[in-house]
CSV table of C-alpha atoms in Angstrom, one decimal:
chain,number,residue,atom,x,y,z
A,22,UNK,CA,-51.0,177.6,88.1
A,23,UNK,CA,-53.2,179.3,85.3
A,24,UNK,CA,-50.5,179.1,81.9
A,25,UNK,CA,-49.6,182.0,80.0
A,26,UNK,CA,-50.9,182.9,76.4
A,27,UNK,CA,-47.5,181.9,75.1
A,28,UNK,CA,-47.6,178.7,77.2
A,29,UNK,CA,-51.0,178.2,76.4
A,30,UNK,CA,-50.6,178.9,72.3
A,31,UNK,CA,-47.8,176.0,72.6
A,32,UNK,CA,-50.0,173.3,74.5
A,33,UNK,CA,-53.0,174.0,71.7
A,34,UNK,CA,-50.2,173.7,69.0
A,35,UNK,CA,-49.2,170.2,70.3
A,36,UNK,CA,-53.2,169.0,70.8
A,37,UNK,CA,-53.5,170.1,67.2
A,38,UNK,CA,-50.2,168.6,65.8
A,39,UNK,CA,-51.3,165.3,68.1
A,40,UNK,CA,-55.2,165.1,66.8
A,41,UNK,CA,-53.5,165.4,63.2
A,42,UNK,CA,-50.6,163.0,63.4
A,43,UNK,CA,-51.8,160.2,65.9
A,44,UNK,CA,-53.0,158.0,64.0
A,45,UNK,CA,-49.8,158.0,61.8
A,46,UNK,CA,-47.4,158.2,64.9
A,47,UNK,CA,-49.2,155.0,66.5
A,48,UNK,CA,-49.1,152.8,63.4
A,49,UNK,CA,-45.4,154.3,62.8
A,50,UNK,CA,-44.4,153.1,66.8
A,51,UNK,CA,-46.8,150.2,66.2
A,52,UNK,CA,-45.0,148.8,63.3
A,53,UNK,CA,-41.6,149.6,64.7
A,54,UNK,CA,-42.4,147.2,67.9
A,55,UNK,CA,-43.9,144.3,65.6
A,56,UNK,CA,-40.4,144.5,63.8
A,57,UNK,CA,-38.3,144.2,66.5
A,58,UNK,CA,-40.4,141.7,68.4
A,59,UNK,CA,-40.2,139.9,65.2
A,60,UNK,CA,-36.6,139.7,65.2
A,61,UNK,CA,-36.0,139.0,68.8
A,62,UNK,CA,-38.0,136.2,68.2
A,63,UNK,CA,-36.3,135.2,65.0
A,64,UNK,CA,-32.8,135.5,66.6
A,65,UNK,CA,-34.1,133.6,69.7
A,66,UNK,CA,-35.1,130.7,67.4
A,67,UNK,CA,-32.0,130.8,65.6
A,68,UNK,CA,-30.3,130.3,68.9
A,69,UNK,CA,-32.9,127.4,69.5
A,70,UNK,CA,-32.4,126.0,66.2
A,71,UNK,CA,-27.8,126.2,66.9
A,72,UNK,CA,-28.6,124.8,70.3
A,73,UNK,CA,-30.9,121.7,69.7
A,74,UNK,CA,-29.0,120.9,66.2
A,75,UNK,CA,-25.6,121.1,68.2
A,76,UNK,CA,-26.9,118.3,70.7
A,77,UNK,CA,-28.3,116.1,67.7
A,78,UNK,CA,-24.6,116.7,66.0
A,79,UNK,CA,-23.2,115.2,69.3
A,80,UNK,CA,-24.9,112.3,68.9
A,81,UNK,CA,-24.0,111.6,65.1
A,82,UNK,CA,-20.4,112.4,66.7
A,83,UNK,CA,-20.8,109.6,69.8
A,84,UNK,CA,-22.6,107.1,67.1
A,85,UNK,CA,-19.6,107.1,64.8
A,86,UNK,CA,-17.2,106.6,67.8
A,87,UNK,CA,-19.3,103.2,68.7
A,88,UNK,CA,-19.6,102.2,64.7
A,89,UNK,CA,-22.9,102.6,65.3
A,90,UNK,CA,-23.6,103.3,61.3
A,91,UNK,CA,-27.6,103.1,61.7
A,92,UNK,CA,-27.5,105.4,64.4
A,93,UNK,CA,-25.3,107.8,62.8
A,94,UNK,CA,-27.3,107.9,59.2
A,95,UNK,CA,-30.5,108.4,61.0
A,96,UNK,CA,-28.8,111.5,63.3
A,97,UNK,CA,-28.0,113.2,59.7
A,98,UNK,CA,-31.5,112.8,58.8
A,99,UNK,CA,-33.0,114.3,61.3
A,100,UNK,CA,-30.7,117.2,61.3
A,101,UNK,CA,-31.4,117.7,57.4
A,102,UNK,CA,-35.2,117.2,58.1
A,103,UNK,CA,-35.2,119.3,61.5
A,104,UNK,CA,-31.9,122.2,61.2
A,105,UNK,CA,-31.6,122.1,57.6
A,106,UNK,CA,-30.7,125.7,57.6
A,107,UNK,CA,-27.9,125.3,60.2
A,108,UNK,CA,-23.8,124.2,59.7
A,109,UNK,CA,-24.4,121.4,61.7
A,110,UNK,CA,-27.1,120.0,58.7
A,111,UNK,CA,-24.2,120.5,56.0
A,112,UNK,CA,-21.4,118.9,58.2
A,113,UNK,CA,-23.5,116.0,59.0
A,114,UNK,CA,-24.5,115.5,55.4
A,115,UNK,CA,-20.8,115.6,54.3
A,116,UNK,CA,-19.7,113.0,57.3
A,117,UNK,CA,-22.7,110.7,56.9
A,118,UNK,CA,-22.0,110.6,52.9
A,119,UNK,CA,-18.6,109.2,54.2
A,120,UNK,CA,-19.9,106.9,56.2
A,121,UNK,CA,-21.9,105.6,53.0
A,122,UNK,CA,-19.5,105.7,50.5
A,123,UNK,CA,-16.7,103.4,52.9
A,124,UNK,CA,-19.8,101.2,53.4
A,125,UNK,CA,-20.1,100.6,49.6
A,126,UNK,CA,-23.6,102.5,49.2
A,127,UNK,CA,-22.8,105.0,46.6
A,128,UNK,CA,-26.1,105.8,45.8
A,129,UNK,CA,-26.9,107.0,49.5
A,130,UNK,CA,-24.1,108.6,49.5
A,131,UNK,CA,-24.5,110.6,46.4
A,132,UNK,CA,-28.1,111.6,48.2
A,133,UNK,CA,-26.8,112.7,50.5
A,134,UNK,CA,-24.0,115.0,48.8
A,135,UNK,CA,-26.8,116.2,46.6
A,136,UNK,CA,-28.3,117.1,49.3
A,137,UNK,CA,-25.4,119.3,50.7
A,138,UNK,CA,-24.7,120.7,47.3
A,139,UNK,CA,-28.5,122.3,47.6
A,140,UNK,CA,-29.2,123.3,51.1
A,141,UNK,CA,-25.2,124.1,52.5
A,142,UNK,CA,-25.5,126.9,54.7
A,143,UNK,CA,-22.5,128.6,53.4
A,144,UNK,CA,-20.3,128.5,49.9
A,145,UNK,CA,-17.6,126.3,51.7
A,146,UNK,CA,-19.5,123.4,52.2
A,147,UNK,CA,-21.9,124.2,49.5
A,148,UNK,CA,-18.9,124.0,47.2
A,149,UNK,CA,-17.2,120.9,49.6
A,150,UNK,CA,-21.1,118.7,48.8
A,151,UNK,CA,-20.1,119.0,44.7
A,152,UNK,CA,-16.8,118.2,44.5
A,153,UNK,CA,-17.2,114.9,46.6
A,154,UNK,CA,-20.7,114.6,44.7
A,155,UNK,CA,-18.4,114.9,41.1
A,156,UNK,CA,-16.1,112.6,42.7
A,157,UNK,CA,-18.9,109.8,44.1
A,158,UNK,CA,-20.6,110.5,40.4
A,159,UNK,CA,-17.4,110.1,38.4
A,160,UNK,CA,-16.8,106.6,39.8
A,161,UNK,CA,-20.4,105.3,39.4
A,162,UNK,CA,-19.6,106.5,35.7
A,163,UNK,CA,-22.7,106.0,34.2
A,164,UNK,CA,-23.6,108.1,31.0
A,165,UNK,CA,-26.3,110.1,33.1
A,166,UNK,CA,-23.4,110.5,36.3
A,167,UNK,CA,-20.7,111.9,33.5
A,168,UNK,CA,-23.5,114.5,32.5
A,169,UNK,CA,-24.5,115.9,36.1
A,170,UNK,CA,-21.1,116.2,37.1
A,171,UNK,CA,-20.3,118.1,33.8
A,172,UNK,CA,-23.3,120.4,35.0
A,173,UNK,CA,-21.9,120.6,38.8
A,174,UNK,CA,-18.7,121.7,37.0
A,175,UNK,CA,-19.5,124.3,34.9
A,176,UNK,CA,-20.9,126.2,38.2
A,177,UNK,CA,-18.8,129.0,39.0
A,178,UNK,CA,-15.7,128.0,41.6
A,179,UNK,CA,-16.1,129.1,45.1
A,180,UNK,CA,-13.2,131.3,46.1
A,181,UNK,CA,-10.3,129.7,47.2
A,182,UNK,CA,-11.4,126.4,45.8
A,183,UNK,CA,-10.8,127.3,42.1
A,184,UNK,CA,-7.7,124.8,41.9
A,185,UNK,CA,-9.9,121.9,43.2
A,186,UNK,CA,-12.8,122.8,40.4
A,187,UNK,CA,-9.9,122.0,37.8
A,188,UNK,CA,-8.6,118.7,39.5
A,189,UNK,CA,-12.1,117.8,39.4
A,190,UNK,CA,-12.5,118.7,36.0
A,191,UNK,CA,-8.9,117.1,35.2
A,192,UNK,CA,-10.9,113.3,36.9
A,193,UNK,CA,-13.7,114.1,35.0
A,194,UNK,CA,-11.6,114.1,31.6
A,195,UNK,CA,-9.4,111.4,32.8
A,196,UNK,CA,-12.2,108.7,33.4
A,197,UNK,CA,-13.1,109.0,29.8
A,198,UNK,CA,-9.6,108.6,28.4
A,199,UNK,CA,-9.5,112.0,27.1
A,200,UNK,CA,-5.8,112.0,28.1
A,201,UNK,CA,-5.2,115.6,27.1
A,202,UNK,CA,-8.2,117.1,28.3
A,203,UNK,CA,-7.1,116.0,31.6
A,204,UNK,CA,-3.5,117.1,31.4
A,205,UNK,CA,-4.3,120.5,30.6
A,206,UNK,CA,-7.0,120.7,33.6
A,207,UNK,CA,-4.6,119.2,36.2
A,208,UNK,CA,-1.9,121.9,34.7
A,209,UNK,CA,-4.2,124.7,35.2
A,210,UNK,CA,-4.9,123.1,38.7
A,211,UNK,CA,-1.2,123.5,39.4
A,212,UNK,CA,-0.9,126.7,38.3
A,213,UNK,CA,-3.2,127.5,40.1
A,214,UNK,CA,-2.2,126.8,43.5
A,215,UNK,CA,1.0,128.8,43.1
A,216,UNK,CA,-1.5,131.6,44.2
A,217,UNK,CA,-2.6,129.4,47.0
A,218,UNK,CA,-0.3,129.3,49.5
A,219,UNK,CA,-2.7,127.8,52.1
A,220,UNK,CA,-3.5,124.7,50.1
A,221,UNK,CA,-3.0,121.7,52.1
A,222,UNK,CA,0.7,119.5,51.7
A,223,UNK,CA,-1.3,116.3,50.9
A,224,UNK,CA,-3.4,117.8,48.2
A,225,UNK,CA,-0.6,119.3,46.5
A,226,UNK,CA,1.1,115.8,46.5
A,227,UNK,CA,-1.7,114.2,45.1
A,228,UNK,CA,-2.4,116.7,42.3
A,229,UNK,CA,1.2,116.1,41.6
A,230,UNK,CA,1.1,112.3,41.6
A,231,UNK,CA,-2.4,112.9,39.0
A,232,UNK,CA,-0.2,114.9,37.1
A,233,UNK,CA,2.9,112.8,36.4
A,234,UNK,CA,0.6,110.2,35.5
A,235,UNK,CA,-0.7,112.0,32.5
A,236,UNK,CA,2.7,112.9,31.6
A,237,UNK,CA,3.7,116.0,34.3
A,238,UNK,CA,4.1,119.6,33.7
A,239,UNK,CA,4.3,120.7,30.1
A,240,UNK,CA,7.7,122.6,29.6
């Protein structure tokens, strides 16, 4: 059926707007259909990436279970090497570090904390890799170890682990005699978990055993 001139006037308009526009219209839909191909895929490899490094966690898990120590170091590696961007990286770094440490190799355990304290896929266990790392560098206590954990230190506290910063802080002072230094941290430490309700029982006791060592709370 033949279209009217008003009919006809709107179908010209729309070849006209089209021949303009097209080009911009198709790179617009174009680029909109790259994008979210590109993040399917990302999300899918994500997925992947939570999948495989859940398995490889499994196996750390099952290797520590048989005392299987080689086994368990070489699962953290490959999840540092292979997932490094997913929690199951950070929590294997943190466990194999352990593992180290109890086995008397501070040095691979430091690595490994170091390690944690870069690449941690979220402030908690970011924040978890340097306080064990001050920890594992106070005891070495070499001039060099006293200095990085100074620097790990001075970093500003996560939230919600501002009271352990201090403690840490409180060791640091403590393992170079500087009695006073350390009183005043572990104080502020204290204080500090009155606002934190949630702090674990055991952590509180052993803050408070640190505490009456260097003379208790200030009156």
């Amino acid at each position: 059926m033949p279209l009217d001139l008003e009919e006809q006037e709107q179908v010209d308009q729309l070849k006209a707007f089209w021949a303009k526009y097209r080009n911009i219209i198709t790179s617009v839909l174009t680029a909109a259909l790259v994008i979210y191909a590109g993040f399917s895929g990302y999300q899918w490899w994500r997925n992947n990436q939570a999948i495989e490094a859940s398995k490889l966690y499994n196996t750390l898990v099952t290797s520590i279970g048989k005392g299987d120590k080689e086994q368990t170091l070489r699962a953290a590696d490959d999840l540092e090497k292979q997932y490094s961007g997913t929690t199951y990286a950070s929590m294997a770094s943190l466990v194999a570090a352990k593992v180290s440490a109890d086995s008397g190799n501070t040095d691979k355990a430091i690595d490994y904390l170091r390690w944690t304290a870069d690449h941690a896929s979220n402030d908690a266990y970011e924040a978890l890799g340097k306080l064990r790392l001050v920890t594992q560098l106070i005891e070495r206590g070499t001039a060099k170890d006293f200095a990085e954990a100074d620097d790990l230190l001075k970093d500003k506290p996560v939230k919600g682990f501002e009271a352990l910063w201090l403690e840490r802080r409180g060791d640091w002072y403590l393992a170079q005699q500087k009695i006073t230094d350390a009183k005043k941290s572990y104080e502020a430490a204290w204080k500090q978990l009155d606002q934190t309700k949630e702090f674990p029982e055991e952590g509180r006791r052993l803050l408070k055993v640190k505490l009456d060592a260097v003379g208790g709370v200030t009156q």
